[in-house]
mmCIF file with all atom_site columns, C-alpha atoms in Angstrom:
data_model
loop_
_atom_site.group_PDB
_atom_site.id
_atom_site.type_symbol
_atom_site.label_atom_id
_atom_site.label_alt_id
_atom_site.label_comp_id
_atom_site.label_asym_id
_atom_site.label_entity_id
_atom_site.label_seq_id
_atom_site.pdbx_PDB_ins_code
_atom_site.Cartn_x
_atom_site.Cartn_y
_atom_site.Cartn_z
_atom_site.occupancy
_atom_site.B_iso_or_equiv
_atom_site.pdbx_formal_charge
_atom_site.auth_seq_id
_atom_site.auth_comp_id
_atom_site.auth_asym_id
_atom_site.auth_atom_id
_atom_site.pdbx_PDB_model_num
ATOM 1   C CA . MET G 1 1   ? 137.763 2.249   331.384 1.00 48.00 ? 247 MET G CA 1
ATOM 2   C CA . GLU G 1 2   ? 134.967 0.113   330.706 1.00 49.00 ? 248 GLU G CA 1
ATOM 3   C CA . ASN G 1 3   ? 132.980 -1.280  333.719 1.00 48.00 ? 249 ASN G CA 1
ATOM 4   C CA . PRO G 1 4   ? 134.173 -4.890  333.918 1.00 47.00 ? 250 PRO G CA 1
ATOM 5   C CA . VAL G 1 5   ? 130.761 -6.006  335.367 1.00 46.00 ? 251 VAL G CA 1
ATOM 6   C CA . SER G 1 6   ? 129.313 -5.010  332.065 1.00 46.00 ? 252 SER G CA 1
ATOM 7   C CA . HIS G 1 7   ? 131.238 -8.088  330.393 1.00 47.00 ? 253 HIS G CA 1
ATOM 8   C CA . PRO G 1 8   ? 129.732 -11.476 330.470 1.00 49.00 ? 254 PRO G CA 1
ATOM 9   C CA . LEU G 1 9   ? 131.963 -13.923 332.150 1.00 47.00 ? 255 LEU G CA 1
ATOM 10  C CA . ASN G 1 10  ? 132.159 -17.228 330.472 1.00 53.00 ? 256 ASN G CA 1
ATOM 11  C CA . THR G 1 11  ? 134.592 -20.177 330.231 1.00 51.00 ? 257 THR G CA 1
ATOM 12  C CA . ARG G 1 12  ? 135.796 -18.870 326.456 1.00 54.00 ? 258 ARG G CA 1
ATOM 13  C CA . SER G 1 13  ? 136.698 -15.259 327.799 1.00 51.00 ? 259 SER G CA 1
ATOM 14  C CA . LEU G 1 14  ? 138.612 -16.812 330.728 1.00 47.00 ? 260 LEU G CA 1
ATOM 15  C CA . PHE G 1 15  ? 140.380 -19.511 328.592 1.00 49.00 ? 261 PHE G CA 1
ATOM 16  C CA . THR G 1 16  ? 141.553 -16.931 326.212 1.00 50.00 ? 262 THR G CA 1
ATOM 17  C CA . VAL G 1 17  ? 142.967 -14.792 329.316 1.00 49.00 ? 263 VAL G CA 1
ATOM 18  C CA . ALA G 1 18  ? 144.565 -17.825 330.491 1.00 49.00 ? 264 ALA G CA 1
ATOM 19  C CA . LEU G 1 19  ? 146.217 -18.662 327.430 1.00 47.00 ? 265 LEU G CA 1
ATOM 20  C CA . SER G 1 20  ? 147.683 -15.347 327.222 1.00 50.00 ? 266 SER G CA 1
ATOM 21  C CA . VAL G 1 21  ? 149.085 -15.259 330.402 1.00 47.00 ? 267 VAL G CA 1
ATOM 22  C CA . ALA G 1 22  ? 150.803 -18.470 330.110 1.00 46.00 ? 268 ALA G CA 1
ATOM 23  C CA . LEU G 1 23  ? 153.306 -17.336 327.643 1.00 42.00 ? 269 LEU G CA 1
ATOM 24  C CA . ALA G 1 24  ? 153.557 -13.882 329.162 1.00 44.00 ? 270 ALA G CA 1
ATOM 25  C CA . ILE G 1 25  ? 154.709 -15.745 332.229 1.00 44.00 ? 271 ILE G CA 1
ATOM 26  C CA . THR G 1 26  ? 156.959 -17.865 330.467 1.00 44.00 ? 272 THR G CA 1
ATOM 27  C CA . ALA G 1 27  ? 158.565 -14.873 328.526 1.00 42.00 ? 273 ALA G CA 1
ATOM 28  C CA . THR G 1 28  ? 159.251 -12.956 331.583 1.00 43.00 ? 274 THR G CA 1
ATOM 29  C CA . GLY G 1 29  ? 160.266 -16.076 333.507 1.00 45.00 ? 275 GLY G CA 1
ATOM 30  C CA . LEU G 1 30  ? 158.344 -18.043 336.225 1.00 42.00 ? 276 LEU G CA 1
ATOM 31  C CA . GLY G 1 31  ? 159.893 -15.895 338.930 1.00 42.00 ? 277 GLY G CA 1
ATOM 32  C CA . ALA G 1 32  ? 158.168 -12.718 337.974 1.00 41.00 ? 278 ALA G CA 1
ATOM 33  C CA . GLN G 1 33  ? 156.175 -11.251 340.811 1.00 41.00 ? 279 GLN G CA 1
ATOM 34  C CA . SER G 1 34  ? 153.012 -9.005  340.619 1.00 39.00 ? 280 SER G CA 1
ATOM 35  C CA . VAL G 1 35  ? 153.607 -5.323  340.788 1.00 42.00 ? 281 VAL G CA 1
ATOM 36  C CA . GLU G 1 36  ? 150.762 -5.026  343.587 1.00 46.00 ? 282 GLU G CA 1
ATOM 37  C CA . ALA G 1 37  ? 151.531 -8.300  345.626 1.00 45.00 ? 283 ALA G CA 1
ATOM 38  C CA . THR G 1 38  ? 154.479 -10.579 345.867 1.00 48.00 ? 284 THR G CA 1
ATOM 39  C CA . LYS G 1 39  ? 152.094 -13.468 345.540 1.00 70.00 ? 285 LYS G CA 1
ATOM 40  C CA . PRO G 1 40  ? 151.688 -14.695 341.378 1.00 79.00 ? 286 PRO G CA 1
ATOM 41  C CA . MET G 1 41  ? 148.046 -14.489 339.944 1.00 86.00 ? 287 MET G CA 1
ATOM 42  C CA . ALA G 1 42  ? 146.054 -17.615 340.298 1.00 85.00 ? 288 ALA G CA 1
ATOM 43  C CA . LEU G 1 43  ? 145.932 -17.618 336.611 1.00 81.00 ? 289 LEU G CA 1
ATOM 44  C CA . ARG G 1 44  ? 149.614 -18.706 336.580 1.00 79.00 ? 290 ARG G CA 1
ATOM 45  C CA . THR G 1 45  ? 148.422 -21.819 338.056 1.00 85.00 ? 291 THR G CA 1
ATOM 46  C CA . VAL G 1 46  ? 145.687 -22.290 335.596 1.00 84.00 ? 292 VAL G CA 1
ATOM 47  C CA . MET G 1 47  ? 148.324 -21.651 332.569 1.00 81.00 ? 293 MET G CA 1
ATOM 48  C CA . GLU G 1 48  ? 150.949 -24.018 334.146 1.00 86.00 ? 294 GLU G CA 1
ATOM 49  C CA . LYS G 1 49  ? 148.332 -26.843 334.243 1.00 91.00 ? 295 LYS G CA 1
ATOM 50  C CA . LEU G 1 50  ? 147.160 -25.856 330.468 1.00 89.00 ? 296 LEU G CA 1
ATOM 51  C CA . GLY G 1 51  ? 150.756 -26.045 329.440 1.00 91.00 ? 297 GLY G CA 1
ATOM 52  C CA . ARG G 1 52  ? 151.419 -29.376 330.879 1.00 95.00 ? 298 ARG G CA 1
ATOM 53  C CA . ASP G 1 53  ? 148.050 -30.740 329.088 1.00 96.00 ? 299 ASP G CA 1
ATOM 54  C CA . MET G 1 54  ? 149.240 -29.454 325.581 1.00 96.00 ? 300 MET G CA 1
ATOM 55  C CA . GLN G 1 55  ? 152.606 -30.783 326.248 1.00 97.00 ? 301 GLN G CA 1
ATOM 56  C CA . ALA G 1 56  ? 150.843 -34.109 327.070 1.00 98.00 ? 302 ALA G CA 1
ATOM 57  C CA . VAL G 1 57  ? 148.716 -33.831 323.751 1.00 98.00 ? 303 VAL G CA 1
ATOM 58  C CA . THR G 1 58  ? 151.822 -33.461 321.842 1.00 98.00 ? 304 THR G CA 1
ATOM 59  C CA . GLY G 1 59  ? 153.345 -36.641 323.156 1.00 98.00 ? 305 GLY G CA 1
ATOM 60  C CA . ALA G 1 60  ? 150.199 -38.467 322.793 1.00 98.00 ? 306 ALA G CA 1
ATOM 61  C CA . ILE G 1 61  ? 149.702 -37.612 319.119 1.00 98.00 ? 307 ILE G CA 1
ATOM 62  C CA . SER G 1 62  ? 153.389 -38.506 318.775 1.00 98.00 ? 308 SER G CA 1
ATOM 63  C CA . LYS G 1 63  ? 152.394 -42.033 319.920 1.00 98.00 ? 309 LYS G CA 1
ATOM 64  C CA . GLU G 1 64  ? 149.058 -42.128 318.350 1.00 98.00 ? 310 GLU G CA 1
ATOM 65  C CA . GLU G 1 65  ? 147.254 -42.505 321.819 1.00 98.00 ? 311 GLU G CA 1
ATOM 66  C CA . TRP G 1 66  ? 144.033 -41.307 320.892 1.00 98.00 ? 312 TRP G CA 1
ATOM 67  C CA . ALA G 1 67  ? 142.391 -42.073 324.095 1.00 98.00 ? 313 ALA G CA 1
ATOM 68  C CA . LEU G 1 68  ? 144.667 -40.064 326.019 1.00 98.00 ? 314 LEU G CA 1
ATOM 69  C CA . VAL G 1 69  ? 144.329 -37.138 323.563 1.00 98.00 ? 315 VAL G CA 1
ATOM 70  C CA . ALA G 1 70  ? 140.553 -37.618 324.097 1.00 98.00 ? 316 ALA G CA 1
ATOM 71  C CA . GLU G 1 71  ? 141.046 -37.190 327.832 1.00 98.00 ? 317 GLU G CA 1
ATOM 72  C CA . LEU G 1 72  ? 143.094 -34.292 327.658 1.00 98.00 ? 318 LEU G CA 1
ATOM 73  C CA . ALA G 1 73  ? 141.048 -32.179 325.083 1.00 98.00 ? 319 ALA G CA 1
ATOM 74  C CA . PRO G 1 74  ? 138.237 -31.081 327.334 1.00 98.00 ? 320 PRO G CA 1
ATOM 75  C CA . LYS G 1 75  ? 140.725 -30.227 330.200 1.00 96.00 ? 321 LYS G CA 1
ATOM 76  C CA . ILE G 1 76  ? 141.930 -27.694 327.791 1.00 95.00 ? 322 ILE G CA 1
ATOM 77  C CA . ALA G 1 77  ? 138.569 -26.468 326.358 1.00 96.00 ? 323 ALA G CA 1
ATOM 78  C CA . LYS G 1 78  ? 136.981 -26.355 329.937 1.00 93.00 ? 324 LYS G CA 1
ATOM 79  C CA . HIS G 1 79  ? 139.930 -25.635 332.125 1.00 86.00 ? 325 HIS G CA 1
ATOM 80  C CA . ALA G 1 80  ? 139.927 -24.306 335.878 1.00 85.00 ? 326 ALA G CA 1
ATOM 81  C CA . GLU G 1 81  ? 139.389 -20.424 336.474 1.00 84.00 ? 327 GLU G CA 1
ATOM 82  C CA . PRO G 1 82  ? 141.077 -17.776 338.465 1.00 84.00 ? 328 PRO G CA 1
ATOM 83  C CA . PRO G 1 83  ? 138.962 -16.310 341.394 1.00 93.00 ? 329 PRO G CA 1
ATOM 84  C CA . LEU G 1 84  ? 136.312 -13.859 340.220 1.00 94.00 ? 330 LEU G CA 1
ATOM 85  C CA . SER G 1 85  ? 138.245 -10.705 341.618 1.00 94.00 ? 331 SER G CA 1
ATOM 86  C CA . GLU G 1 86  ? 141.110 -11.566 339.512 1.00 91.00 ? 332 GLU G CA 1
ATOM 87  C CA . LYS G 1 87  ? 138.873 -12.200 336.627 1.00 89.00 ? 333 LYS G CA 1
ATOM 88  C CA . MET G 1 88  ? 137.343 -8.792  337.130 1.00 93.00 ? 334 MET G CA 1
ATOM 89  C CA . ARG G 1 89  ? 140.566 -7.294  337.157 1.00 93.00 ? 335 ARG G CA 1
ATOM 90  C CA . ILE G 1 90  ? 141.862 -8.653  334.032 1.00 92.00 ? 336 ILE G CA 1
ATOM 91  C CA . LEU G 1 91  ? 138.485 -7.987  332.097 1.00 93.00 ? 337 LEU G CA 1
ATOM 92  C CA . GLY G 1 92  ? 138.900 -4.357  333.503 1.00 94.00 ? 338 GLY G CA 1
ATOM 93  C CA . TRP G 1 93  ? 142.264 -4.110  331.996 1.00 94.00 ? 339 TRP G CA 1
ATOM 94  C CA . LEU G 1 94  ? 140.990 -5.339  328.750 1.00 95.00 ? 340 LEU G CA 1
ATOM 95  C CA . GLY G 1 95  ? 138.388 -2.808  328.279 1.00 95.00 ? 341 GLY G CA 1
ATOM 96  C CA . THR G 1 96  ? 137.196 -2.928  324.790 1.00 95.00 ? 342 THR G CA 1
ATOM 97  C CA . ASP G 1 97  ? 139.441 -5.403  324.009 1.00 96.00 ? 343 ASP G CA 1
ATOM 98  C CA . ALA G 1 98  ? 137.524 -8.100  325.868 1.00 92.00 ? 344 ALA G CA 1
ATOM 99  C CA . GLY G 1 99  ? 135.511 -9.254  322.706 1.00 93.00 ? 345 GLY G CA 1
ATOM 100 C CA . LYS G 1 100 ? 138.885 -9.756  320.735 1.00 95.00 ? 346 LYS G CA 1
ATOM 101 C CA . PHE G 1 101 ? 140.040 -11.954 323.808 1.00 88.00 ? 347 PHE G CA 1
ATOM 102 C CA . ARG G 1 102 ? 136.651 -13.766 323.803 1.00 87.00 ? 348 ARG G CA 1
ATOM 103 C CA . ASP G 1 103 ? 137.061 -14.656 319.787 1.00 93.00 ? 349 ASP G CA 1
ATOM 104 C CA . PHE G 1 104 ? 140.543 -15.900 320.559 1.00 91.00 ? 350 PHE G CA 1
ATOM 105 C CA . ASP G 1 105 ? 138.967 -17.923 323.516 1.00 86.00 ? 351 ASP G CA 1
ATOM 106 C CA . GLY G 1 106 ? 136.105 -19.350 321.372 1.00 91.00 ? 352 GLY G CA 1
ATOM 107 C CA . HIS G 1 107 ? 138.509 -20.480 318.811 1.00 94.00 ? 353 HIS G CA 1
ATOM 108 C CA . VAL G 1 108 ? 140.912 -22.211 321.498 1.00 91.00 ? 354 VAL G CA 1
ATOM 109 C CA . HIS G 1 109 ? 137.598 -23.964 322.978 1.00 95.00 ? 355 HIS G CA 1
ATOM 110 C CA . ASP G 1 110 ? 136.079 -24.966 319.356 1.00 97.00 ? 356 ASP G CA 1
ATOM 111 C CA . ALA G 1 111 ? 139.367 -26.363 318.262 1.00 98.00 ? 357 ALA G CA 1
ATOM 112 C CA . ALA G 1 112 ? 140.166 -28.249 321.450 1.00 98.00 ? 358 ALA G CA 1
ATOM 113 C CA . THR G 1 113 ? 136.679 -29.676 321.469 1.00 98.00 ? 359 THR G CA 1
ATOM 114 C CA . ALA G 1 114 ? 136.910 -30.651 317.624 1.00 98.00 ? 360 ALA G CA 1
ATOM 115 C CA . MET G 1 115 ? 140.520 -32.371 318.681 1.00 98.00 ? 361 MET G CA 1
ATOM 116 C CA . GLY G 1 116 ? 138.871 -34.321 321.424 1.00 98.00 ? 362 GLY G CA 1
ATOM 117 C CA . ASP G 1 117 ? 136.075 -35.569 319.183 1.00 98.00 ? 363 ASP G CA 1
ATOM 118 C CA . ALA G 1 118 ? 138.571 -36.547 316.461 1.00 98.00 ? 364 ALA G CA 1
ATOM 119 C CA . ALA G 1 119 ? 140.600 -38.590 318.896 1.00 98.00 ? 365 ALA G CA 1
ATOM 120 C CA . LYS G 1 120 ? 137.446 -40.307 320.209 1.00 98.00 ? 366 LYS G CA 1
ATOM 121 C CA . ARG G 1 121 ? 136.922 -41.301 316.284 1.00 98.00 ? 367 ARG G CA 1
ATOM 122 C CA . GLY G 1 122 ? 140.383 -42.252 315.931 1.00 98.00 ? 368 GLY G CA 1
ATOM 123 C CA . ASP G 1 123 ? 140.920 -39.625 313.101 1.00 98.00 ? 369 ASP G CA 1
ATOM 124 C CA . GLY G 1 124 ? 144.697 -38.955 313.510 1.00 98.00 ? 370 GLY G CA 1
ATOM 125 C CA . GLN G 1 125 ? 144.529 -36.567 310.750 1.00 98.00 ? 371 GLN G CA 1
ATOM 126 C CA . ALA G 1 126 ? 141.594 -34.512 312.213 1.00 98.00 ? 372 ALA G CA 1
ATOM 127 C CA . VAL G 1 127 ? 143.045 -34.422 315.684 1.00 98.00 ? 373 VAL G CA 1
ATOM 128 C CA . ILE G 1 128 ? 146.447 -32.773 314.326 1.00 98.00 ? 374 ILE G CA 1
ATOM 129 C CA . THR G 1 129 ? 144.512 -30.341 312.249 1.00 98.00 ? 375 THR G CA 1
ATOM 130 C CA . ALA G 1 130 ? 142.429 -29.413 315.113 1.00 98.00 ? 376 ALA G CA 1
ATOM 131 C CA . PHE G 1 131 ? 145.641 -29.276 317.497 1.00 98.00 ? 377 PHE G CA 1
ATOM 132 C CA . SER G 1 132 ? 147.128 -27.069 315.014 1.00 98.00 ? 378 SER G CA 1
ATOM 133 C CA . LYS G 1 133 ? 144.209 -25.005 315.083 1.00 97.00 ? 379 LYS G CA 1
ATOM 134 C CA . THR G 1 134 ? 144.364 -24.783 319.194 1.00 95.00 ? 380 THR G CA 1
ATOM 135 C CA . GLN G 1 135 ? 148.125 -23.691 318.956 1.00 93.00 ? 381 GLN G CA 1
ATOM 136 C CA . GLN G 1 136 ? 147.443 -21.240 316.208 1.00 95.00 ? 382 GLN G CA 1
ATOM 137 C CA . SER G 1 137 ? 144.640 -19.475 318.346 1.00 93.00 ? 383 SER G CA 1
ATOM 138 C CA . CYS G 1 138 ? 146.791 -19.602 321.253 1.00 89.00 ? 384 CYS G CA 1
ATOM 139 C CA . LEU G 1 139 ? 149.839 -17.857 319.523 1.00 92.00 ? 385 LEU G CA 1
ATOM 140 C CA . ALA G 1 140 ? 147.570 -15.273 317.872 1.00 93.00 ? 386 ALA G CA 1
ATOM 141 C CA . CYS G 1 141 ? 146.189 -14.149 321.472 1.00 90.00 ? 387 CYS G CA 1
ATOM 142 C CA . HIS G 1 142 ? 149.741 -14.170 323.167 1.00 88.00 ? 388 HIS G CA 1
ATOM 143 C CA . GLN G 1 143 ? 151.211 -12.084 320.195 1.00 93.00 ? 389 GLN G CA 1
ATOM 144 C CA . SER G 1 144 ? 147.862 -9.824  320.850 1.00 95.00 ? 390 SER G CA 1
ATOM 145 C CA . PHE G 1 145 ? 148.027 -9.398  324.599 1.00 90.00 ? 391 PHE G CA 1
ATOM 146 C CA . ARG G 1 146 ? 151.133 -11.042 326.115 1.00 83.00 ? 392 ARG G CA 1
ATOM 147 C CA . GLN G 1 147 ? 153.549 -7.919  326.289 1.00 88.00 ? 393 GLN G CA 1
ATOM 148 C CA . SER G 1 148 ? 150.979 -5.585  327.405 1.00 88.00 ? 394 SER G CA 1
ATOM 149 C CA . PHE G 1 149 ? 149.536 -8.051  329.924 1.00 84.00 ? 395 PHE G CA 1
ATOM 150 C CA . VAL G 1 150 ? 152.902 -8.705  331.343 1.00 80.00 ? 396 VAL G CA 1
ATOM 151 C CA . GLU G 1 151 ? 153.700 -4.846  331.825 1.00 86.00 ? 397 GLU G CA 1
ATOM 152 C CA . GLN G 1 152 ? 150.435 -4.307  333.392 1.00 87.00 ? 398 GLN G CA 1
ATOM 153 C CA . PHE G 1 153 ? 150.300 -7.243  336.012 1.00 86.00 ? 399 PHE G CA 1
ATOM 154 C CA . TYR G 1 154 ? 154.034 -7.856  336.550 1.00 83.00 ? 400 TYR G CA 1
ATOM 155 C CA . GLY G 1 155 ? 155.810 -4.599  335.771 1.00 82.00 ? 401 GLY G CA 1
ATOM 156 C CA . LYS G 1 156 ? 158.065 -3.686  332.923 1.00 71.00 ? 402 LYS G CA 1
ATOM 157 C CA . ARG G 1 157 ? 160.886 -6.324  332.225 1.00 56.00 ? 403 ARG G CA 1
#
């Protein structure tokens, strides 16, 4: 296993981790507990907040409330992070796939930022395009990592 300390920690890599976990947790049920502890990982709270923000963006887009989209987009791009010990645990598990995770995270970050910029301009079509790219990046990450993440940190279901 690669040394997790050798991986640079940045917002993009952590955002990708967070997005992957969100659907992982949803897929196994919100009551799933860690194999190592009965207390859920802190990342669950981060992912729940991201999920609420993404749902709020969907509602704001449907009502053409561009100011709300502009307010929410940076919260998605620059979300809270789990504690360092949890990050290191996840990065250790990722090993050589950490770069792939970072790439997904970079795409999500860039798309969410573009969504906010478009909303500030009142460009609804560009908001929708950027939102779609955000969702596509989330889905690609989830499809790549969700099942193995859940098995690693929450046990086989």
